[in-house]
């Protein structure tokens, strides 16, 4: 047999050989949902009147707090707000793993809720002391969400994004003003607060916000 004939025979045998089968008892693995698909599935949250994805790039989800505020109100996720978030995320495959973290373990994504630190805590600090990974989301109050927008965008763009937010979920503008005065960069946004107060006042008097009540 020539070398060429031998090579042809081996090649033919390999081509006709049956595909390898998994070992006895082995199970086919179920692929975990990709982060992109899971993130896309979170869009259903915007259909809930108490939840709002404030910013997809910053990965912030806000929970409705109230229609009216006092500047001294505690700014933190209350128990009913946390419970509502968990109720809506559970059908998407998330589980509560700690008091402040809701996780989708197969897709390796977490929803991180900042811990309440002190009565006088600045709403600007909510995310500063609570770390997350690039694939994770923050779950915040509307006021905390507004502070992240102010710190993340130039004043004009932040104002546009805040106008969209307050029509969905009012914020504690006076509390923001109190802590804004401690930072020169944030003070550049101060002139926009008057317009925000006017728009928010109109929003809470109109549908659908006028009928919304805080979670209990």
PDB file of C-alpha atoms in Angstrom:
ATOM      1  CA  UNK A   1       0.000   0.000   0.000  1.00  0.00           C
ATOM      2  CA  UNK A   2       1.377   3.398  -0.949  1.00  0.00           C
ATOM      3  CA  UNK A   3       1.607   6.205   1.568  1.00  0.00           C
ATOM      4  CA  UNK A   4      -1.004   8.185  -0.370  1.00  0.00           C
ATOM      5  CA  UNK A   5      -3.509   5.287  -0.277  1.00  0.00           C
ATOM      6  CA  UNK A   6      -2.937   4.819   3.464  1.00  0.00           C
ATOM      7  CA  UNK A   7      -3.690   8.505   4.172  1.00  0.00           C
ATOM      8  CA  UNK A   8      -6.907   8.369   2.087  1.00  0.00           C
ATOM      9  CA  UNK A   9      -8.118   5.286   3.995  1.00  0.00           C
ATOM     10  CA  UNK A  10      -7.462   6.874   7.412  1.00  0.00           C
ATOM     11  CA  UNK A  11      -9.199  10.105   6.387  1.00  0.00           C
ATOM     12  CA  UNK A  12     -12.264   8.186   5.165  1.00  0.00           C
ATOM     13  CA  UNK A  13     -12.463   6.198   8.407  1.00  0.00           C
ATOM     14  CA  UNK A  14     -12.336   9.320  10.545  1.00  0.00           C
ATOM     15  CA  UNK A  15     -15.045  11.026   8.525  1.00  0.00           C
ATOM     16  CA  UNK A  16     -17.453   8.098   8.926  1.00  0.00           C
ATOM     17  CA  UNK A  17     -16.808   7.562  12.657  1.00  0.00           C
ATOM     18  CA  UNK A  18     -19.827   8.310  14.930  1.00  0.00           C
ATOM     19  CA  UNK A  19     -19.693  11.484  17.020  1.00  0.00           C
ATOM     20  CA  UNK A  20     -18.510  11.092  20.568  1.00  0.00           C
ATOM     21  CA  UNK A  21     -21.292  10.733  23.127  1.00  0.00           C
ATOM     22  CA  UNK A  22     -21.271  12.062  26.662  1.00  0.00           C
ATOM     23  CA  UNK A  23     -20.290   9.634  29.349  1.00  0.00           C
ATOM     24  CA  UNK A  24     -23.057   7.546  30.887  1.00  0.00           C
ATOM     25  CA  UNK A  25     -25.028   9.550  33.445  1.00  0.00           C
ATOM     26  CA  UNK A  26     -23.713  12.909  32.252  1.00  0.00           C
ATOM     27  CA  UNK A  27     -26.299  15.661  31.789  1.00  0.00           C
ATOM     28  CA  UNK A  28     -26.265  18.372  29.167  1.00  0.00           C
ATOM     29  CA  UNK A  29     -25.427  21.709  30.769  1.00  0.00           C
ATOM     30  CA  UNK A  30     -27.980  24.491  30.697  1.00  0.00           C
ATOM     31  CA  UNK A  31     -26.438  27.714  29.472  1.00  0.00           C
ATOM     32  CA  UNK A  32     -26.769  30.595  31.900  1.00  0.00           C
ATOM     33  CA  UNK A  33     -28.609  33.639  30.544  1.00  0.00           C
ATOM     34  CA  UNK A  34     -26.212  36.222  29.203  1.00  0.00           C
ATOM     35  CA  UNK A  35     -25.858  39.523  31.019  1.00  0.00           C
ATOM     36  CA  UNK A  36     -27.128  41.298  27.912  1.00  0.00           C
ATOM     37  CA  UNK A  37     -30.329  39.246  27.804  1.00  0.00           C
ATOM     38  CA  UNK A  38     -30.887  39.595  31.528  1.00  0.00           C
ATOM     39  CA  UNK A  39     -30.338  43.343  31.381  1.00  0.00           C
ATOM     40  CA  UNK A  40     -32.826  43.563  28.526  1.00  0.00           C
ATOM     41  CA  UNK A  41     -35.401  41.620  30.556  1.00  0.00           C
ATOM     42  CA  UNK A  42     -35.224  44.321  33.232  1.00  0.00           C
ATOM     43  CA  UNK A  43     -37.131  46.635  30.897  1.00  0.00           C
ATOM     44  CA  UNK A  44     -40.306  45.049  32.228  1.00  0.00           C
ATOM     45  CA  UNK A  45     -39.685  46.939  35.479  1.00  0.00           C
ATOM     46  CA  UNK A  46     -40.639  50.221  33.808  1.00  0.00           C
ATOM     47  CA  UNK A  47     -44.168  48.850  33.491  1.00  0.00           C
ATOM     48  CA  UNK A  48     -44.482  48.848  37.272  1.00  0.00           C
ATOM     49  CA  UNK A  49     -45.755  52.168  38.711  1.00  0.00           C
ATOM     50  CA  UNK A  50     -43.343  51.958  41.643  1.00  0.00           C
ATOM     51  CA  UNK A  51     -40.154  51.083  39.764  1.00  0.00           C
ATOM     52  CA  UNK A  52     -38.187  53.037  37.188  1.00  0.00           C
ATOM     53  CA  UNK A  53     -34.900  52.342  35.438  1.00  0.00           C
ATOM     54  CA  UNK A  54     -33.436  55.821  35.780  1.00  0.00           C
ATOM     55  CA  UNK A  55     -30.335  55.300  33.665  1.00  0.00           C
ATOM     56  CA  UNK A  56     -29.298  52.193  31.701  1.00  0.00           C
ATOM     57  CA  UNK A  57     -25.693  53.305  31.362  1.00  0.00           C
ATOM     58  CA  UNK A  58     -25.285  54.112  35.050  1.00  0.00           C
ATOM     59  CA  UNK A  59     -27.399  51.039  35.880  1.00  0.00           C
ATOM     60  CA  UNK A  60     -29.712  52.650  38.410  1.00  0.00           C
ATOM     61  CA  UNK A  61     -33.179  51.445  39.385  1.00  0.00           C
ATOM     62  CA  UNK A  62     -35.282  53.777  41.515  1.00  0.00           C
ATOM     63  CA  UNK A  63     -38.173  52.850  43.822  1.00  0.00           C
ATOM     64  CA  UNK A  64     -41.048  55.287  44.257  1.00  0.00           C
ATOM     65  CA  UNK A  65     -40.926  56.933  47.674  1.00  0.00           C
ATOM     66  CA  UNK A  66     -43.607  59.613  48.110  1.00  0.00           C
ATOM     67  CA  UNK A  67     -45.305  62.583  46.466  1.00  0.00           C
ATOM     68  CA  UNK A  68     -44.273  65.222  48.981  1.00  0.00           C
ATOM     69  CA  UNK A  69     -41.243  65.649  51.210  1.00  0.00           C
ATOM     70  CA  UNK A  70     -39.932  67.548  54.170  1.00  0.00           C
ATOM     71  CA  UNK A  71     -36.263  68.475  53.866  1.00  0.00           C
ATOM     72  CA  UNK A  72     -35.527  66.533  57.086  1.00  0.00           C
ATOM     73  CA  UNK A  73     -37.115  63.288  55.870  1.00  0.00           C
ATOM     74  CA  UNK A  74     -34.985  60.153  56.151  1.00  0.00           C
ATOM     75  CA  UNK A  75     -33.737  59.199  52.695  1.00  0.00           C
ATOM     76  CA  UNK A  76     -33.459  55.404  52.678  1.00  0.00           C
ATOM     77  CA  UNK A  77     -35.161  52.382  51.152  1.00  0.00           C
ATOM     78  CA  UNK A  78     -37.906  51.412  53.584  1.00  0.00           C
ATOM     79  CA  UNK A  79     -38.938  47.802  54.188  1.00  0.00           C
ATOM     80  CA  UNK A  80     -41.998  47.908  51.883  1.00  0.00           C
ATOM     81  CA  UNK A  81     -39.859  49.406  49.110  1.00  0.00           C
ATOM     82  CA  UNK A  82     -37.319  46.582  49.434  1.00  0.00           C
ATOM     83  CA  UNK A  83     -40.063  43.960  49.503  1.00  0.00           C
ATOM     84  CA  UNK A  84     -41.645  45.357  46.353  1.00  0.00           C
ATOM     85  CA  UNK A  85     -38.348  45.243  44.489  1.00  0.00           C
ATOM     86  CA  UNK A  86     -37.803  41.611  45.494  1.00  0.00           C
ATOM     87  CA  UNK A  87     -41.342  40.683  44.463  1.00  0.00           C
ATOM     88  CA  UNK A  88     -40.786  42.070  40.966  1.00  0.00           C
ATOM     89  CA  UNK A  89     -37.264  40.686  40.476  1.00  0.00           C
ATOM     90  CA  UNK A  90     -38.007  37.142  41.657  1.00  0.00           C
ATOM     91  CA  UNK A  91     -39.848  36.111  38.438  1.00  0.00           C
ATOM     92  CA  UNK A  92     -36.712  37.139  36.508  1.00  0.00           C
ATOM     93  CA  UNK A  93     -34.589  34.640  38.453  1.00  0.00           C
ATOM     94  CA  UNK A  94     -33.245  36.858  41.236  1.00  0.00           C
ATOM     95  CA  UNK A  95     -32.937  35.765  44.860  1.00  0.00           C
ATOM     96  CA  UNK A  96     -32.326  37.691  48.081  1.00  0.00           C
ATOM     97  CA  UNK A  97     -28.893  36.655  49.354  1.00  0.00           C
ATOM     98  CA  UNK A  98     -28.366  39.338  52.024  1.00  0.00           C
ATOM     99  CA  UNK A  99     -30.399  42.193  53.413  1.00  0.00           C
ATOM    100  CA  UNK A 100     -28.834  44.530  50.874  1.00  0.00           C
ATOM    101  CA  UNK A 101     -28.142  42.323  47.855  1.00  0.00           C
ATOM    102  CA  UNK A 102     -30.511  40.613  45.413  1.00  0.00           C
ATOM    103  CA  UNK A 103     -28.638  38.361  42.998  1.00  0.00           C
ATOM    104  CA  UNK A 104     -29.110  36.383  39.788  1.00  0.00           C
ATOM    105  CA  UNK A 105     -26.486  33.735  40.517  1.00  0.00           C
ATOM    106  CA  UNK A 106     -26.381  32.015  37.125  1.00  0.00           C
ATOM    107  CA  UNK A 107     -25.926  35.287  35.228  1.00  0.00           C
ATOM    108  CA  UNK A 108     -23.692  36.731  37.962  1.00  0.00           C
ATOM    109  CA  UNK A 109     -25.588  40.005  38.342  1.00  0.00           C
ATOM    110  CA  UNK A 110     -26.457  41.704  41.623  1.00  0.00           C
ATOM    111  CA  UNK A 111     -28.909  44.411  42.642  1.00  0.00           C
ATOM    112  CA  UNK A 112     -27.209  46.395  45.396  1.00  0.00           C
ATOM    113  CA  UNK A 113     -29.167  48.478  47.924  1.00  0.00           C
ATOM    114  CA  UNK A 114     -27.098  50.986  49.936  1.00  0.00           C
ATOM    115  CA  UNK A 115     -27.125  50.540  53.698  1.00  0.00           C
ATOM    116  CA  UNK A 116     -28.689  53.231  55.856  1.00  0.00           C
ATOM    117  CA  UNK A 117     -25.824  54.900  57.730  1.00  0.00           C
ATOM    118  CA  UNK A 118     -27.090  57.954  59.626  1.00  0.00           C
ATOM    119  CA  UNK A 119     -30.010  60.386  59.821  1.00  0.00           C
ATOM    120  CA  UNK A 120     -27.873  63.234  58.530  1.00  0.00           C
ATOM    121  CA  UNK A 121     -26.329  61.247  55.706  1.00  0.00           C
ATOM    122  CA  UNK A 122     -26.025  63.108  52.423  1.00  0.00           C
ATOM    123  CA  UNK A 123     -28.048  61.518  49.590  1.00  0.00           C
ATOM    124  CA  UNK A 124     -24.970  62.144  47.430  1.00  0.00           C
ATOM    125  CA  UNK A 125     -23.081  59.579  49.524  1.00  0.00           C
ATOM    126  CA  UNK A 126     -25.451  56.640  49.005  1.00  0.00           C
ATOM    127  CA  UNK A 127     -23.349  55.045  46.275  1.00  0.00           C
ATOM    128  CA  UNK A 128     -19.976  56.319  47.507  1.00  0.00           C
ATOM    129  CA  UNK A 129     -19.889  53.914  50.442  1.00  0.00           C
ATOM    130  CA  UNK A 130     -21.611  50.986  48.699  1.00  0.00           C
ATOM    131  CA  UNK A 131     -19.462  49.347  46.051  1.00  0.00           C
ATOM    132  CA  UNK A 132     -20.651  47.243  43.132  1.00  0.00           C
ATOM    133  CA  UNK A 133     -19.145  45.464  40.135  1.00  0.00           C
ATOM    134  CA  UNK A 134     -19.493  46.748  36.538  1.00  0.00           C
ATOM    135  CA  UNK A 135     -22.350  44.323  35.760  1.00  0.00           C
ATOM    136  CA  UNK A 136     -24.361  45.179  38.877  1.00  0.00           C
ATOM    137  CA  UNK A 137     -27.208  47.657  39.392  1.00  0.00           C
ATOM    138  CA  UNK A 138     -27.898  50.056  42.241  1.00  0.00           C
ATOM    139  CA  UNK A 139     -31.398  50.160  43.703  1.00  0.00           C
ATOM    140  CA  UNK A 140     -31.936  53.671  45.088  1.00  0.00           C
ATOM    141  CA  UNK A 141     -34.510  56.119  46.313  1.00  0.00           C
ATOM    142  CA  UNK A 142     -35.561  58.779  43.788  1.00  0.00           C
ATOM    143  CA  UNK A 143     -33.541  61.407  45.668  1.00  0.00           C
ATOM    144  CA  UNK A 144     -30.414  59.242  45.711  1.00  0.00           C
ATOM    145  CA  UNK A 145     -30.912  58.578  41.999  1.00  0.00           C
ATOM    146  CA  UNK A 146     -31.147  62.305  41.316  1.00  0.00           C
ATOM    147  CA  UNK A 147     -27.862  62.874  43.148  1.00  0.00           C
ATOM    148  CA  UNK A 148     -26.097  60.281  41.000  1.00  0.00           C
ATOM    149  CA  UNK A 149     -27.371  62.040  37.863  1.00  0.00           C
ATOM    150  CA  UNK A 150     -26.139  65.418  39.139  1.00  0.00           C
ATOM    151  CA  UNK A 151     -22.696  63.968  39.874  1.00  0.00           C
ATOM    152  CA  UNK A 152     -22.477  62.034  36.585  1.00  0.00           C
ATOM    153  CA  UNK A 153     -23.545  64.503  33.888  1.00  0.00           C
ATOM    154  CA  UNK A 154     -22.937  68.141  32.928  1.00  0.00           C
ATOM    155  CA  UNK A 155     -25.618  70.468  34.392  1.00  0.00           C
ATOM    156  CA  UNK A 156     -27.736  70.788  31.247  1.00  0.00           C
ATOM    157  CA  UNK A 157     -27.825  67.042  30.562  1.00  0.00           C
ATOM    158  CA  UNK A 158     -28.428  66.256  34.230  1.00  0.00           C
ATOM    159  CA  UNK A 159     -31.381  68.629  34.208  1.00  0.00           C
ATOM    160  CA  UNK A 160     -32.958  66.900  31.220  1.00  0.00           C
ATOM    161  CA  UNK A 161     -32.587  63.506  32.857  1.00  0.00           C
ATOM    162  CA  UNK A 162     -33.968  64.805  36.147  1.00  0.00           C
ATOM    163  CA  UNK A 163     -37.003  66.255  34.405  1.00  0.00           C
ATOM    164  CA  UNK A 164     -37.777  62.778  33.107  1.00  0.00           C
ATOM    165  CA  UNK A 165     -37.239  61.257  36.561  1.00  0.00           C
ATOM    166  CA  UNK A 166     -39.448  63.643  38.547  1.00  0.00           C
ATOM    167  CA  UNK A 167     -42.367  63.057  36.203  1.00  0.00           C
ATOM    168  CA  UNK A 168     -42.159  59.412  37.232  1.00  0.00           C
ATOM    169  CA  UNK A 169     -40.947  59.715  40.825  1.00  0.00           C
ATOM    170  CA  UNK A 170     -40.745  62.985  42.792  1.00  0.00           C
ATOM    171  CA  UNK A 171     -37.508  63.788  44.630  1.00  0.00           C
ATOM    172  CA  UNK A 172     -36.634  65.678  47.823  1.00  0.00           C
ATOM    173  CA  UNK A 173     -35.336  68.837  46.171  1.00  0.00           C
ATOM    174  CA  UNK A 174     -34.780  70.740  49.421  1.00  0.00           C
ATOM    175  CA  UNK A 175     -32.669  67.949  50.874  1.00  0.00           C
ATOM    176  CA  UNK A 176     -30.558  67.913  47.711  1.00  0.00           C
ATOM    177  CA  UNK A 177     -30.140  71.691  47.997  1.00  0.00           C
ATOM    178  CA  UNK A 178     -28.918  71.403  51.601  1.00  0.00           C
ATOM    179  CA  UNK A 179     -26.094  69.049  50.674  1.00  0.00           C
ATOM    180  CA  UNK A 180     -25.329  70.583  47.303  1.00  0.00           C
ATOM    181  CA  UNK A 181     -24.018  73.712  49.020  1.00  0.00           C
ATOM    182  CA  UNK A 182     -21.081  71.701  50.373  1.00  0.00           C
ATOM    183  CA  UNK A 183     -19.589  71.042  46.955  1.00  0.00           C
ATOM    184  CA  UNK A 184     -18.560  73.697  44.435  1.00  0.00           C
ATOM    185  CA  UNK A 185     -19.068  71.423  41.435  1.00  0.00           C
ATOM    186  CA  UNK A 186     -22.639  70.628  42.442  1.00  0.00           C
ATOM    187  CA  UNK A 187     -23.410  74.288  42.976  1.00  0.00           C
ATOM    188  CA  UNK A 188     -23.221  74.711  39.208  1.00  0.00           C
ATOM    189  CA  UNK A 189     -26.493  72.799  39.093  1.00  0.00           C
ATOM    190  CA  UNK A 190     -28.246  75.002  41.668  1.00  0.00           C
ATOM    191  CA  UNK A 191     -29.900  77.376  39.133  1.00  0.00           C
ATOM    192  CA  UNK A 192     -31.819  74.416  37.676  1.00  0.00           C
ATOM    193  CA  UNK A 193     -33.554  73.559  40.950  1.00  0.00           C
ATOM    194  CA  UNK A 194     -36.146  76.304  40.673  1.00  0.00           C
ATOM    195  CA  UNK A 195     -37.405  74.939  37.366  1.00  0.00           C
ATOM    196  CA  UNK A 196     -37.359  71.386  38.738  1.00  0.00           C
ATOM    197  CA  UNK A 197     -39.538  72.440  41.678  1.00  0.00           C
ATOM    198  CA  UNK A 198     -42.086  73.969  39.307  1.00  0.00           C
ATOM    199  CA  UNK A 199     -42.221  70.896  37.047  1.00  0.00           C
ATOM    200  CA  UNK A 200     -42.448  68.518  40.017  1.00  0.00           C
ATOM    201  CA  UNK A 201     -45.270  70.552  41.574  1.00  0.00           C
ATOM    202  CA  UNK A 202     -47.252  70.219  38.370  1.00  0.00           C
ATOM    203  CA  UNK A 203     -46.450  66.501  38.044  1.00  0.00           C
ATOM    204  CA  UNK A 204     -47.727  65.510  41.493  1.00  0.00           C
ATOM    205  CA  UNK A 205     -51.002  67.323  40.802  1.00  0.00           C
ATOM    206  CA  UNK A 206     -51.544  65.468  37.543  1.00  0.00           C
ATOM    207  CA  UNK A 207     -52.248  61.917  36.413  1.00  0.00           C
ATOM    208  CA  UNK A 208     -50.885  59.364  37.041  1.00  0.00           C
ATOM    209  CA  UNK A 209     -48.855  60.632  40.019  1.00  0.00           C
ATOM    210  CA  UNK A 210     -51.711  62.372  41.839  1.00  0.00           C
ATOM    211  CA  UNK A 211     -53.301  59.006  42.697  1.00  0.00           C
ATOM    212  CA  UNK A 212     -50.110  57.196  43.678  1.00  0.00           C
ATOM    213  CA  UNK A 213     -49.477  56.386  47.315  1.00  0.00           C
ATOM    214  CA  UNK A 214     -46.311  55.343  49.090  1.00  0.00           C
ATOM    215  CA  UNK A 215     -45.734  51.601  49.539  1.00  0.00           C
ATOM    216  CA  UNK A 216     -46.888  50.311  52.907  1.00  0.00           C
TER     217      UNK A 216
END
